[in-house]
Every structure is written in C-alpha cells, then in structure tokens.
Amino acid sequence: MSDATPADLHHILDSQRAAFLQDGPPDLKQRRADLRRLKAEILKRRTEIVRALKTDFGQRSERESAIVELIPLVQSINYMIAHLGCWMKPERRHVSAYFQCGRAWVVRQPVGVVGIIAPWNYPVSLALVPLATAIAAGNRAMLKPSEFTPATSAVIGEIVQAIFPPEQISVVTGGGDVGAAFSALPFDHILFTGSTAVGKKVAEAAARNLTPVTLELGGKSPVVIAPGFSMQRVADRVAFGKLTNAGQTCIAPDYVLVHENDRDAFATAYQDAVKKQHPGGYVGSPDYTAILNAHHYGRLSGLIDHAEAQGARVIRLGSDSATDHILAPVLLLDVTPQMAVMQEEIFGPVLPVLTYRTLEEAIAFINARPRPLALYYFGGNRAERDRVLKNTVSGNVTVNGTLMHYVQDDLPFGGVGDSGIGAYHGKEGFMALTHARGVYRQGRFNAATLLQPPFGRLADTITNLILR
Ligand code: NAD
C-alpha cells in the first residue's frame, strides 16, 4: 500500500461523512452483523496475522501473538456483540416534580466518523479493538496503523477491504507526516494509541477542529510489593508482565518498589522466575520476542550502560543478539531515580529495582512522578492495599498480578494525566464513541408552563416553593 496523501485523506473522510449522513446510523442488527463479519475475517486469517507479526518483529512468539493479540481482540468483539443491545437502549432519566408529566431520556448517538491511530507494539489488537468499538458505536472509521509494522498493516488493510466498503471503514498507511495530516482532519472523534509526546501533538491538532479525543498513552507503571509478602508468586507474575512481548507493552511493569529488607529475596526469586519461564534462552526461542528494531535495541542498551556507569548492578539473565535485536531480560539493582532508566518509559525487558523503608515513602515516590497508566500492588494486608490505592492515582490497577486488568471486558481501560485522556473497552468504549443526547418530552400538563408570562400569584407561589 502506498502512503496516503492529504488529498486521499480528505476524500475518504468526505465520502464517509456523506455516507453516514445519507444512510443514517446503523441499527443493532447491522452493527452485530458487521462485528461478526470482522471477527470471522480475523479468525479466517489467523495464521496470516501471526506470520505478519513475525515478519515485522523478526522474532515474535506465535503462541504469544495468539494469546496476547488475538484472544483479547476476539473476546472484546464477543463482549460487544453480547452487550450492545443493552448499551443502545435509551436510558430513562429523572424528571423533577415541577416538570411532570414530562419524560426525559438519554440516547447514545453515533458521532459520525472516527479517526483511529495505532502504535506498533500490539499492532493488531490496538488497531482492531478501537475499530470494533467504533463499529459497535455505529460509526464509520478511518484507521492509520503504525509505519513500523508494514506486514501487519497490509493484513489489516486486506481484512477491512474484504468486508467493508471504503465509505464505511478505510485503512490508510504512512508515518508521522501522514499521522500529523490525519489528526488535523475534522473527525468527529479521534482515538489515538501511542506515546505521550505524539499524543500531545494529536490533542493539539484535534483542538483546532474541536474534535474530542481519547488518548491511550504510555509511561512508567510501578510495581509496589508490600513488606514481607511472599516473593515467589510476585516474581513469577512480574516476570510474566515484564517479558510478554519482551517488555514492549504499554502496561508492562516498568520498575519495582520493594521494601529494603526484601530486595535480595525479590532479586533471587525474579531470576528464578525468568529462568523458569524461558528455560531455553532467548535467541531463536519460539517463546520470546525481539525488540522491534535497531533503534529501540540501541536505546535499551544505552539505558543499561548508563545505569551501570552510574553505579547500578546489572544482572543479565541470558545472551543477546544485537544483529537480530534480541535482548535477554536484565535486572538492575542499586538504581537511583536520577538514572536515565528511571527518567523515561523503558518499553523493554529491563527491570530496575528500587527500595523503600515505609509504604508512605513508596507512595510519595509514585506521586512525585507523572500519573502512571497502570499500578501493580502485591500484598496480603487489606489495609495496606487500600492505603496505596487510595493515595495514588493511575489509569488502572491489578492487585497481586500484572497486565490482567487489560483483559477484563467490563473494566474501562485508559490513562490519567500524562498516561492518557478518556477510556475505552466494553461499555466505556461505546460511551466514548457515542454522543449522550439528552431528550426531554414535555407533557400535556407541565407545572413549568405556569411560570411563563403573564405572571400571576400562582407563579409566585411556585417560585417560592422551589426556592425553599
Ligand atoms: P508513537 O506515538 O511513536 O506512534 C503511534 C502512532 O502515531 C503511529 O501510528 C505513528 O505513525 C503516529 N504518529 C507519529 N507522529 C505523529 C503525529 N505527529 N501526529 C499524529 N500521529 C503520529 O508510539 P509507538 O512508538 O508506535 O508506540 C509506543 C508508545 O505507545 C509507548 O509510549 C506505549 O506506552 C504507548 N502505548 C500505549 C498504549 C495504551 O493503550 N495506553 C498501548 C500501546 C502503546
């Protein structure tokens, strides 16, 4: 596919908007049928998708691709199909005594044409879950996948082309320049997934058109381990969250905050957990994924080298291949907040461990930094857990685990502050991409009509009754 020109983008948007206005919003039956067709086409091309992901990454676990890309995607489509009827129903609202016998209700209206911009790290699910959500909400959509996963973008383009006309759904390709032109289009909503830096540019461009945005961004998601908690289970789950997709996950546990007395126990348990999950090593492994490209491999190596030069203890848990950009897991001890690895989102299999003396210290450490996309808390004491949850703010939380909040279809998924604006998944996705239109139907009798000129004594009595 060749890159879209600004003229192409405008033409597609105009034709989608015209079709939306002409055909009106699709009914429940149509939306369900579209979602079913999307799901069927994804399943039909399952092998193709997994192969394309492997081509783009060089080495990407086929099983992991099916588990972390396709299962959440298909599960979320199933969930939307099952619950859409309920979400689409008009919702009756309260009418105060003075406006009886009127009726009030809220209708969720499709907004029109939604622009979706996707990143490279989970290029299938982070493009197609937003797309399915736009369809469920009754919208038309234009989707721009990442330029860094061309093979996967091609398959996504074929999936869409096979089942939807371009005036309903279109896939356009291109890099940052196309992304910039795309986000400057007067969409009815933009759903962007990517970095905080680019998210700010998208928000700026969208603001010029007063286009509402949902921004799904990144950041540093901390793990807090309560004092004295059993380390084996923690280490196993942190390793799973950190090593899935080789740490190239927006909600990967970025760093660990552990009590100073438990630090060594955690470090030992983490090394054991990593070895247990990847007994065969990393280079050429069917269960481990490469770093996307040389740029990110170099960036991660730079973070490790900088930490080492600043006095961190670097524990490498396997051999790497710079040629194939495969980076084995790395544990970093004696880390300070000033090190580069603690200044930016890591997005790789490198785990810095920091220690605290009191939980308050850990809470203050988190609160002194931008609000994270995810927070992970491990501990058995409910009061301590509540203290950490109550006194911190993050997009989402998983307690005693990692990543799992993402796959709960009935939970909103999104960030807060630097990690994002708004949320999607399940009902919240439907709400984000529809307009809540309030409707009031005035009844034959309406006390409020007594409050219009010519005003009399009755108007005074009612006014005084209301203003009690
Ligand atoms: P990125 O921000 O570099 O790119 C994302 C998309 O934006 C790409 O399609 C790109 O072409 C496009 N783009 C680039 N410049 C643009 C511009 N000026 N205007 C509009 N669009 C532009 O992000 P990435 O490197 O692809 O992905 C990694 C980042 O995404 C990480 O920070 C990660 O945490 C975050 N992320 C967040 C989530 C989430 O759900 N919150 C999920 C995955 C990744």
Coordinates of C-alpha atoms and ligand atoms in Angstrom, one line a residue:
M1 CA 0.0 0.0 0.0
S2 CA 1.4 3.4 -0.8
D3 CA 1.2 6.2 1.8
A4 CA -2.0 8.3 1.9
T5 CA -1.7 11.9 0.6
P6 CA -3.6 14.7 2.3
A7 CA -6.0 14.7 -0.7
D8 CA -6.7 11.0 -0.2
L9 CA -7.4 11.5 3.5
H10 CA -9.8 14.4 2.8
H11 CA -11.5 12.4 0.1
I12 CA -12.1 9.3 2.3
L13 CA -13.3 11.5 5.2
D14 CA -15.8 13.4 2.9
S15 CA -17.1 10.2 1.4
Q16 CA -17.6 8.5 4.8
R17 CA -19.3 11.6 6.3
A18 CA -21.6 11.8 3.2
A19 CA -22.5 8.1 3.5
F20 CA -23.1 8.5 7.2
L21 CA -25.5 11.4 6.7
Q22 CA -27.2 9.7 3.8
D23 CA -27.7 6.2 5.4
G24 CA -28.2 7.3 9.0
P25 CA -27.0 5.3 11.9
P26 CA -26.9 1.5 11.6
D27 CA -29.3 -0.4 13.7
L28 CA -28.4 -3.1 16.3
K29 CA -28.8 -5.9 13.7
Q30 CA -26.4 -4.2 11.3
R31 CA -23.8 -3.5 13.9
R32 CA -23.9 -7.0 15.2
A33 CA -23.6 -8.4 11.7
D34 CA -20.6 -6.1 11.0
L35 CA -18.9 -7.2 14.2
R36 CA -19.5 -10.8 13.4
R37 CA -18.0 -10.3 9.9
L38 CA -15.0 -8.7 11.4
K39 CA -14.5 -11.5 13.8
A40 CA -14.9 -14.2 11.1
E41 CA -12.4 -12.5 8.8
I42 CA -9.8 -12.2 11.7
L43 CA -10.2 -15.9 12.5
K44 CA -10.0 -16.8 8.9
R45 CA -6.7 -15.0 8.6
R46 CA -5.3 -16.1 12.0
T47 CA -2.2 -17.8 10.5
E48 CA -1.6 -14.9 8.2
I49 CA -1.8 -12.4 11.1
V50 CA 0.6 -14.3 13.2
R51 CA 3.1 -14.7 10.3
A52 CA 2.9 -11.0 9.5
L53 CA 3.7 -10.1 13.2
K54 CA 6.7 -12.4 13.0
T55 CA 7.9 -10.7 9.8
D56 CA 7.6 -7.3 11.4
F57 CA 9.4 -8.2 14.6
G58 CA 11.9 -10.7 13.1
Q59 CA 11.3 -13.0 16.1
R60 CA 7.9 -13.0 17.8
S61 CA 6.4 -15.8 19.7
E62 CA 3.5 -17.3 17.6
R63 CA 1.7 -18.6 20.7
E64 CA 2.1 -15.3 22.5
S65 CA 0.7 -13.5 19.5
A66 CA -2.4 -15.6 19.6
I67 CA -2.7 -15.3 23.3
V68 CA -2.0 -11.6 23.8
E69 CA -3.2 -10.1 20.5
L70 CA -6.0 -12.4 19.2
I71 CA -7.7 -13.6 22.4
P72 CA -8.3 -10.1 23.8
L73 CA -9.4 -8.9 20.4
V74 CA -11.9 -11.7 19.8
Q75 CA -13.1 -11.7 23.4
S76 CA -13.8 -8.0 23.2
I77 CA -15.7 -8.3 20.0
N78 CA -17.8 -11.2 21.5
Y79 CA -18.5 -9.0 24.6
M80 CA -19.6 -6.1 22.4
I81 CA -21.9 -8.3 20.4
A82 CA -23.5 -9.7 23.6
H83 CA -24.0 -6.3 25.3
L84 CA -24.5 -3.9 22.5
G85 CA -28.3 -4.2 22.6
C86 CA -28.3 -3.2 26.2
W87 CA -26.0 -0.2 25.7
M88 CA -28.0 1.1 22.8
K89 CA -31.3 1.2 24.7
P90 CA -32.5 4.7 25.6
E91 CA -31.9 5.3 29.3
R92 CA -34.8 6.9 31.3
R93 CA -33.8 9.8 33.4
H94 CA -35.2 11.7 36.4
V95 CA -37.8 14.4 35.9
S96 CA -38.4 16.7 38.9
A97 CA -42.0 17.3 40.3
Y98 CA -42.3 20.7 38.6
F99 CA -41.8 19.2 35.1
Q100 CA -44.3 16.4 35.4
C101 CA -45.8 14.9 33.3
G102 CA -42.8 15.2 31.1
R103 CA -40.3 12.4 30.3
A104 CA -36.6 12.5 30.0
W105 CA -34.2 10.0 28.5
V106 CA -30.7 9.7 27.0
V107 CA -29.9 8.2 23.6
R108 CA -26.4 7.2 22.7
Q109 CA -25.9 8.5 19.2
P110 CA -23.0 7.6 16.9
V111 CA -20.8 10.6 16.5
G112 CA -20.1 10.0 12.7
V113 CA -16.6 9.4 11.5
V114 CA -13.9 8.3 14.0
G115 CA -10.1 8.5 13.3
I116 CA -8.0 5.8 14.8
I117 CA -4.2 5.9 15.1
A118 CA -2.4 2.8 16.3
P119 CA 1.1 2.0 17.6
W120 CA 3.5 -0.8 16.6
N121 CA 3.7 -2.9 19.8
Y122 CA 0.4 -4.8 19.5
P123 CA -0.4 -3.7 16.0
V124 CA -3.4 -6.0 15.6
S125 CA -5.4 -5.6 18.8
L126 CA -4.6 -1.9 19.2
A127 CA -5.9 -1.2 15.8
L128 CA -8.8 -3.6 15.7
V129 CA -10.3 -3.3 19.2
P130 CA -10.7 0.5 18.6
L131 CA -12.1 -0.3 15.2
A132 CA -14.6 -2.8 16.6
T133 CA -15.6 -0.3 19.2
A134 CA -16.2 2.4 16.6
I135 CA -18.4 -0.1 14.7
A136 CA -20.3 -1.1 17.8
A137 CA -21.0 2.6 18.5
G138 CA -22.5 2.9 15.0
N139 CA -19.7 5.0 13.4
R140 CA -17.7 5.0 10.3
A141 CA -13.9 4.9 10.7
M142 CA -10.6 5.6 9.2
L143 CA -7.6 3.7 10.7
K144 CA -3.9 4.5 10.5
P145 CA -1.7 1.7 11.7
S146 CA 2.0 2.2 12.6
E147 CA 4.5 2.5 9.8
F148 CA 6.8 0.2 11.8
T149 CA 4.7 -2.9 11.2
P150 CA 4.1 -2.9 7.4
A151 CA 3.4 -6.6 7.0
T152 CA 0.7 -6.5 9.8
S153 CA -0.7 -3.2 8.4
A154 CA -1.1 -4.9 5.0
V155 CA -3.1 -7.8 6.5
I156 CA -5.3 -5.4 8.5
G157 CA -5.9 -3.5 5.2
E158 CA -6.9 -6.7 3.5
I159 CA -9.2 -7.7 6.3
V160 CA -11.0 -4.4 6.2
Q161 CA -11.2 -4.3 2.4
A162 CA -12.6 -7.8 2.2
I163 CA -15.6 -7.0 4.4
F164 CA -16.3 -3.2 4.4
P165 CA -16.7 -0.6 1.6
P166 CA -14.3 2.3 1.9
E167 CA -17.1 4.7 2.7
Q168 CA -17.7 2.7 5.8
I169 CA -14.2 1.7 7.0
S170 CA -10.8 2.6 5.4
V171 CA -7.2 1.8 6.3
V172 CA -4.6 4.4 5.4
T173 CA -0.9 3.9 5.7
G174 CA 2.0 6.2 6.4
G175 CA 4.4 7.6 9.0
G176 CA 4.5 10.6 11.3
D177 CA 3.7 13.1 8.5
V178 CA 0.6 11.1 7.5
G179 CA -0.3 10.8 11.2
A180 CA 0.0 14.6 11.5
A181 CA -2.2 15.2 8.4
F182 CA -4.6 12.5 9.7
S183 CA -5.0 14.1 13.1
A184 CA -5.6 17.5 11.6
L185 CA -8.7 16.2 9.8
P186 CA -12.1 17.3 11.2
F187 CA -13.1 13.9 12.5
D188 CA -16.0 13.5 15.0
H189 CA -13.7 11.8 17.4
I190 CA -10.0 10.7 17.4
L191 CA -8.9 7.6 19.3
F192 CA -5.1 7.7 19.5
T193 CA -2.9 5.0 21.0
G194 CA 0.8 5.8 21.2
S195 CA 3.4 7.8 23.1
T196 CA 2.7 10.8 25.4
A197 CA 4.8 13.0 23.2
V198 CA 2.9 12.3 20.0
G199 CA -0.4 12.2 22.0
K200 CA 0.2 15.9 22.8
K201 CA 0.6 16.7 19.1
V202 CA -2.6 14.8 18.3
A203 CA -4.5 16.7 21.0
E204 CA -3.2 20.0 19.7
A205 CA -4.2 19.2 16.1
A206 CA -7.6 17.9 17.2
A207 CA -8.3 21.0 19.3
R208 CA -8.1 23.2 16.2
N209 CA -11.3 21.4 15.0
L210 CA -12.7 20.9 18.4
T211 CA -12.5 17.2 17.8
P212 CA -12.9 15.2 21.0
V213 CA -10.0 12.8 21.7
T214 CA -9.4 9.6 23.6
L215 CA -5.7 9.4 24.2
E216 CA -4.3 6.0 25.2
L217 CA -0.7 6.8 26.1
G218 CA 2.3 5.3 27.9
G219 CA 4.5 6.0 30.9
K220 CA 6.2 4.2 33.8
S221 CA 3.9 1.7 35.5
P222 CA 5.3 0.9 39.0
V223 CA 5.0 -2.4 41.0
V224 CA 4.7 -1.9 44.8
I225 CA 5.4 -5.0 46.8
A226 CA 4.2 -4.8 50.4
P227 CA 6.7 -5.6 53.1
G228 CA 7.2 -9.3 53.9
F229 CA 5.0 -10.6 51.0
S230 CA 5.9 -14.0 49.6
M231 CA 8.3 -13.3 46.7
Q232 CA 7.8 -16.4 44.6
R233 CA 4.3 -15.5 43.3
V234 CA 5.2 -11.8 42.9
A235 CA 8.4 -12.6 40.9
D236 CA 6.5 -15.0 38.7
R237 CA 3.8 -12.5 37.8
V238 CA 6.2 -9.6 37.5
A239 CA 8.3 -11.6 35.1
F240 CA 5.3 -12.6 33.1
G241 CA 4.2 -8.9 32.8
K242 CA 7.7 -7.7 32.0
L243 CA 8.7 -10.3 29.5
T244 CA 5.5 -10.6 27.5
N245 CA 6.3 -9.1 24.1
A246 CA 9.8 -8.6 25.6
G247 CA 8.5 -5.7 27.7
Q248 CA 7.2 -3.8 24.7
T249 CA 3.8 -3.4 26.4
C250 CA 2.3 -0.1 27.4
I251 CA 1.2 -1.5 30.8
A252 CA 4.3 -3.6 31.4
P253 CA 5.6 -3.3 35.0
D254 CA 8.2 -0.6 34.4
Y255 CA 10.1 -0.8 37.8
V256 CA 9.7 -2.4 41.2
L257 CA 9.4 -0.7 44.6
V258 CA 10.2 -3.3 47.3
H259 CA 10.9 -3.0 51.0
E260 CA 14.7 -2.7 51.6
N261 CA 14.7 -5.9 53.7
D262 CA 13.0 -7.9 50.9
R263 CA 15.1 -6.6 48.0
D264 CA 17.5 -9.6 47.8
A265 CA 14.7 -12.1 48.2
F266 CA 12.9 -10.5 45.3
A267 CA 16.0 -10.4 43.1
T268 CA 16.7 -14.1 43.6
A269 CA 13.0 -15.0 43.1
Y270 CA 12.9 -12.9 39.9
Q271 CA 15.9 -14.5 38.4
D272 CA 14.4 -18.0 39.1
A273 CA 11.1 -17.0 37.7
V274 CA 12.7 -15.7 34.5
K275 CA 14.7 -18.9 34.0
K276 CA 11.6 -21.0 34.7
Q277 CA 9.6 -19.1 32.0
H278 CA 12.4 -19.2 29.4
P279 CA 14.5 -22.3 30.1
G280 CA 15.7 -22.4 26.5
G281 CA 17.2 -18.9 26.4
Y282 CA 16.2 -16.1 24.1
V283 CA 18.0 -16.0 20.7
G284 CA 16.0 -18.2 18.4
S285 CA 13.4 -19.0 21.1
P286 CA 9.9 -19.7 19.9
D287 CA 8.5 -18.2 23.1
Y288 CA 10.4 -14.8 23.1
T289 CA 10.0 -11.7 21.1
A290 CA 12.7 -9.5 19.6
I291 CA 13.0 -5.8 20.2
L292 CA 11.2 -4.2 17.2
N293 CA 14.2 -2.6 15.5
A294 CA 17.9 -1.5 15.9
H295 CA 16.8 2.0 17.1
H296 CA 14.9 0.6 20.2
Y297 CA 17.6 -2.1 20.8
G298 CA 20.2 0.7 20.9
R299 CA 18.0 2.8 23.1
L300 CA 17.6 0.0 25.6
S301 CA 21.3 -0.9 25.6
G302 CA 22.0 2.7 26.2
L303 CA 19.8 2.8 29.3
I304 CA 21.5 -0.3 30.7
D305 CA 25.0 1.1 30.0
H306 CA 24.1 4.5 31.6
A307 CA 22.7 2.8 34.7
E308 CA 25.9 0.7 35.0
A309 CA 28.1 3.7 34.6
Q310 CA 26.1 5.5 37.3
G311 CA 26.7 2.6 39.8
A312 CA 23.8 0.2 39.2
R313 CA 24.4 -3.6 39.4
V314 CA 23.5 -5.1 36.1
I315 CA 22.3 -8.8 36.2
R316 CA 22.0 -10.1 32.6
L317 CA 19.7 -13.2 32.5
G318 CA 20.8 -14.6 29.1
S319 CA 22.6 -14.0 25.9
D320 CA 21.6 -11.3 23.4
S321 CA 21.8 -10.9 19.7
A322 CA 22.5 -7.3 18.5
T323 CA 22.0 -8.4 14.9
D324 CA 18.6 -9.8 15.5
H325 CA 17.9 -7.2 18.2
I326 CA 17.1 -9.8 20.8
L327 CA 17.6 -8.5 24.3
A328 CA 17.6 -11.1 27.2
P329 CA 16.0 -9.9 30.4
V330 CA 18.1 -7.6 32.6
L331 CA 17.7 -6.9 36.3
L332 CA 19.0 -3.7 37.6
L333 CA 19.9 -3.3 41.3
D334 CA 21.1 -0.2 43.2
V335 CA 19.2 2.0 40.9
T336 CA 18.8 5.7 41.6
P337 CA 15.9 7.9 40.4
Q338 CA 18.4 10.1 38.5
M339 CA 19.5 7.3 36.1
A340 CA 18.1 7.6 32.6
V341 CA 16.3 4.3 33.0
M342 CA 14.2 6.0 35.6
Q343 CA 13.5 9.1 33.5
E344 CA 11.7 7.5 30.6
E345 CA 9.3 4.6 29.8
I346 CA 11.6 1.6 29.4
F347 CA 9.5 -0.4 26.9
G348 CA 11.8 -3.4 27.0
P349 CA 12.8 -6.4 29.3
V350 CA 14.8 -4.3 31.7
L351 CA 13.7 -4.2 35.3
P352 CA 15.0 -1.6 37.7
V353 CA 14.5 -2.4 41.4
L354 CA 14.3 0.4 44.0
T355 CA 13.8 0.1 47.7
Y356 CA 11.7 1.9 50.3
R357 CA 11.6 1.9 54.1
T358 CA 7.9 2.7 54.6
L359 CA 4.9 2.3 52.3
E360 CA 4.4 6.1 52.6
E361 CA 7.8 6.5 51.0
A362 CA 6.8 4.3 48.1
I363 CA 3.5 6.3 47.7
A364 CA 5.4 9.6 47.7
F365 CA 7.8 8.2 45.1
I366 CA 4.9 7.4 42.8
N367 CA 3.1 10.7 43.4
A368 CA 6.2 12.7 42.7
R369 CA 6.1 11.4 39.1
P370 CA 3.6 11.6 36.2
R371 CA 0.4 9.6 36.8
P372 CA 1.1 6.0 35.6
L373 CA -1.1 4.0 33.1
A374 CA -1.1 1.0 35.4
L375 CA -0.2 0.4 39.0
Y376 CA 0.6 -3.1 40.4
Y377 CA 0.3 -3.8 44.0
F378 CA 1.3 -7.1 45.7
G379 CA 0.3 -7.7 49.3
G380 CA -1.9 -9.7 51.6
N381 CA -2.9 -6.9 54.0
R382 CA -6.1 -5.2 53.0
A383 CA -5.5 -2.0 55.0
E384 CA -2.1 -1.6 53.4
R385 CA -3.5 -2.3 49.9
D386 CA -6.3 0.3 50.4
R387 CA -3.7 2.8 51.6
V388 CA -1.7 2.5 48.5
L389 CA -4.7 2.5 46.2
K390 CA -6.4 5.4 47.9
N391 CA -3.3 7.6 48.0
T392 CA -2.1 7.2 44.4
V393 CA -3.8 7.8 41.0
S394 CA -3.2 5.6 37.9
G395 CA -5.2 4.6 34.8
N396 CA -5.9 1.1 36.2
V397 CA -4.7 -1.3 38.8
T398 CA -4.1 -5.0 39.1
V399 CA -3.7 -6.3 42.6
N400 CA -1.5 -9.4 43.1
G401 CA -0.8 -9.7 39.4
T402 CA 0.2 -7.8 36.3
L403 CA -1.5 -6.9 33.0
M404 CA -4.7 -8.7 33.8
H405 CA -6.9 -5.6 34.2
Y406 CA -6.5 -5.1 30.5
V407 CA -8.4 -8.2 29.5
Q408 CA -11.4 -7.5 31.8
D409 CA -14.0 -6.6 29.2
D410 CA -16.2 -4.8 31.7
L411 CA -13.5 -2.5 33.0
P412 CA -12.7 0.8 31.4
F413 CA -9.1 0.9 30.0
G414 CA -7.3 4.2 29.9
G415 CA -4.8 6.5 31.4
V416 CA -4.9 9.7 33.5
G417 CA -2.7 12.8 33.3
D418 CA 0.4 12.0 31.2
S419 CA -0.8 8.4 30.6
G420 CA -3.9 9.4 28.8
I421 CA -7.3 11.1 28.4
G422 CA -10.6 9.0 28.4
A423 CA -11.0 5.3 28.3
Y424 CA -12.3 2.5 26.1
H425 CA -13.0 -1.2 26.2
G426 CA -16.5 -2.6 26.7
K427 CA -19.2 -0.1 27.7
E428 CA -16.8 2.8 28.2
G429 CA -15.6 2.4 24.6
F430 CA -19.2 2.5 23.4
M431 CA -19.8 5.6 25.6
A432 CA -16.5 7.3 24.4
L433 CA -17.5 7.0 20.7
T434 CA -21.2 8.0 21.0
H435 CA -22.8 11.2 22.0
A436 CA -25.0 11.2 25.0
R437 CA -28.0 13.1 23.6
G438 CA -30.5 14.1 26.3
V439 CA -34.1 14.3 25.2
Y440 CA -37.0 15.9 27.1
R441 CA -40.6 15.4 26.0
Q442 CA -42.9 18.0 27.5
G443 CA -46.2 16.6 28.8
R444 CA -49.6 17.9 28.1
F445 CA -49.7 19.3 31.6
N446 CA -46.5 20.9 32.8
A447 CA -46.2 22.9 36.0
A448 CA -43.3 24.8 34.4
T449 CA -45.8 26.4 31.9
L450 CA -47.3 28.2 34.9
L451 CA -44.0 30.0 35.1
Q452 CA -44.4 32.0 31.9
P453 CA -45.9 35.4 31.3
P454 CA -48.3 36.9 32.2
F455 CA -47.0 36.1 35.7
G456 CA -49.6 35.9 38.4
R457 CA -49.9 34.9 42.1
L458 CA -49.6 31.2 41.1
A459 CA -46.2 31.9 39.6
D460 CA -45.1 33.5 42.9
T461 CA -46.3 30.5 44.9
I462 CA -44.5 28.0 42.7
T463 CA -41.3 30.1 42.6
N464 CA -41.3 30.3 46.4
L465 CA -42.0 26.6 46.7
I466 CA -39.0 25.8 44.5
L467 CA -36.7 28.4 46.2
R468 CA -37.2 27.0 49.7
Ligands
NAD1 P1 4.1 6.7 18.6 O1 3.5 7.8 19.4 O2 5.5 7.0 18.2 O3 3.3 6.4 17.3 C1 1.9 6.0 17.4 C2 1.2 6.3 16.1 O4 1.2 7.7 15.9 C3 1.9 5.7 14.9 O5 0.9 5.3 14.0 C4 2.6 6.9 14.2 O6 2.7 6.8 12.8 C5 1.7 8.0 14.6 N1 2.3 9.4 14.6 C6 3.6 9.7 14.7 N2 3.7 11.0 14.7 C7 2.5 11.6 14.6 C8 2.0 12.9 14.6 N3 2.8 13.9 14.6 N4 0.7 13.1 14.6 C9 -0.2 12.0 14.6 N5 0.3 10.7 14.6 C10 1.6 10.5 14.6 O7 4.1 5.4 19.5 P2 4.7 4.0 19.2 O8 6.2 4.1 19.3 O9 4.1 3.4 18.0 O10 4.2 3.1 20.4 C11 4.8 3.1 21.7 C12 4.1 4.0 22.7 O11 2.7 3.8 22.7 C13 4.6 3.8 24.1 O12 4.7 5.0 24.8 C14 3.5 3.0 24.7 O13 3.4 3.1 26.1 C15 2.3 3.6 24.1 N6 1.2 2.7 24.0 C16 0.1 2.9 24.8 C17 -1.0 2.0 24.8 C18 -2.2 2.3 25.6 O14 -3.2 1.6 25.4 N7 -2.3 3.2 26.5 C19 -0.9 0.8 24.1 C20 0.3 0.6 23.4 C21 1.3 1.5 23.3

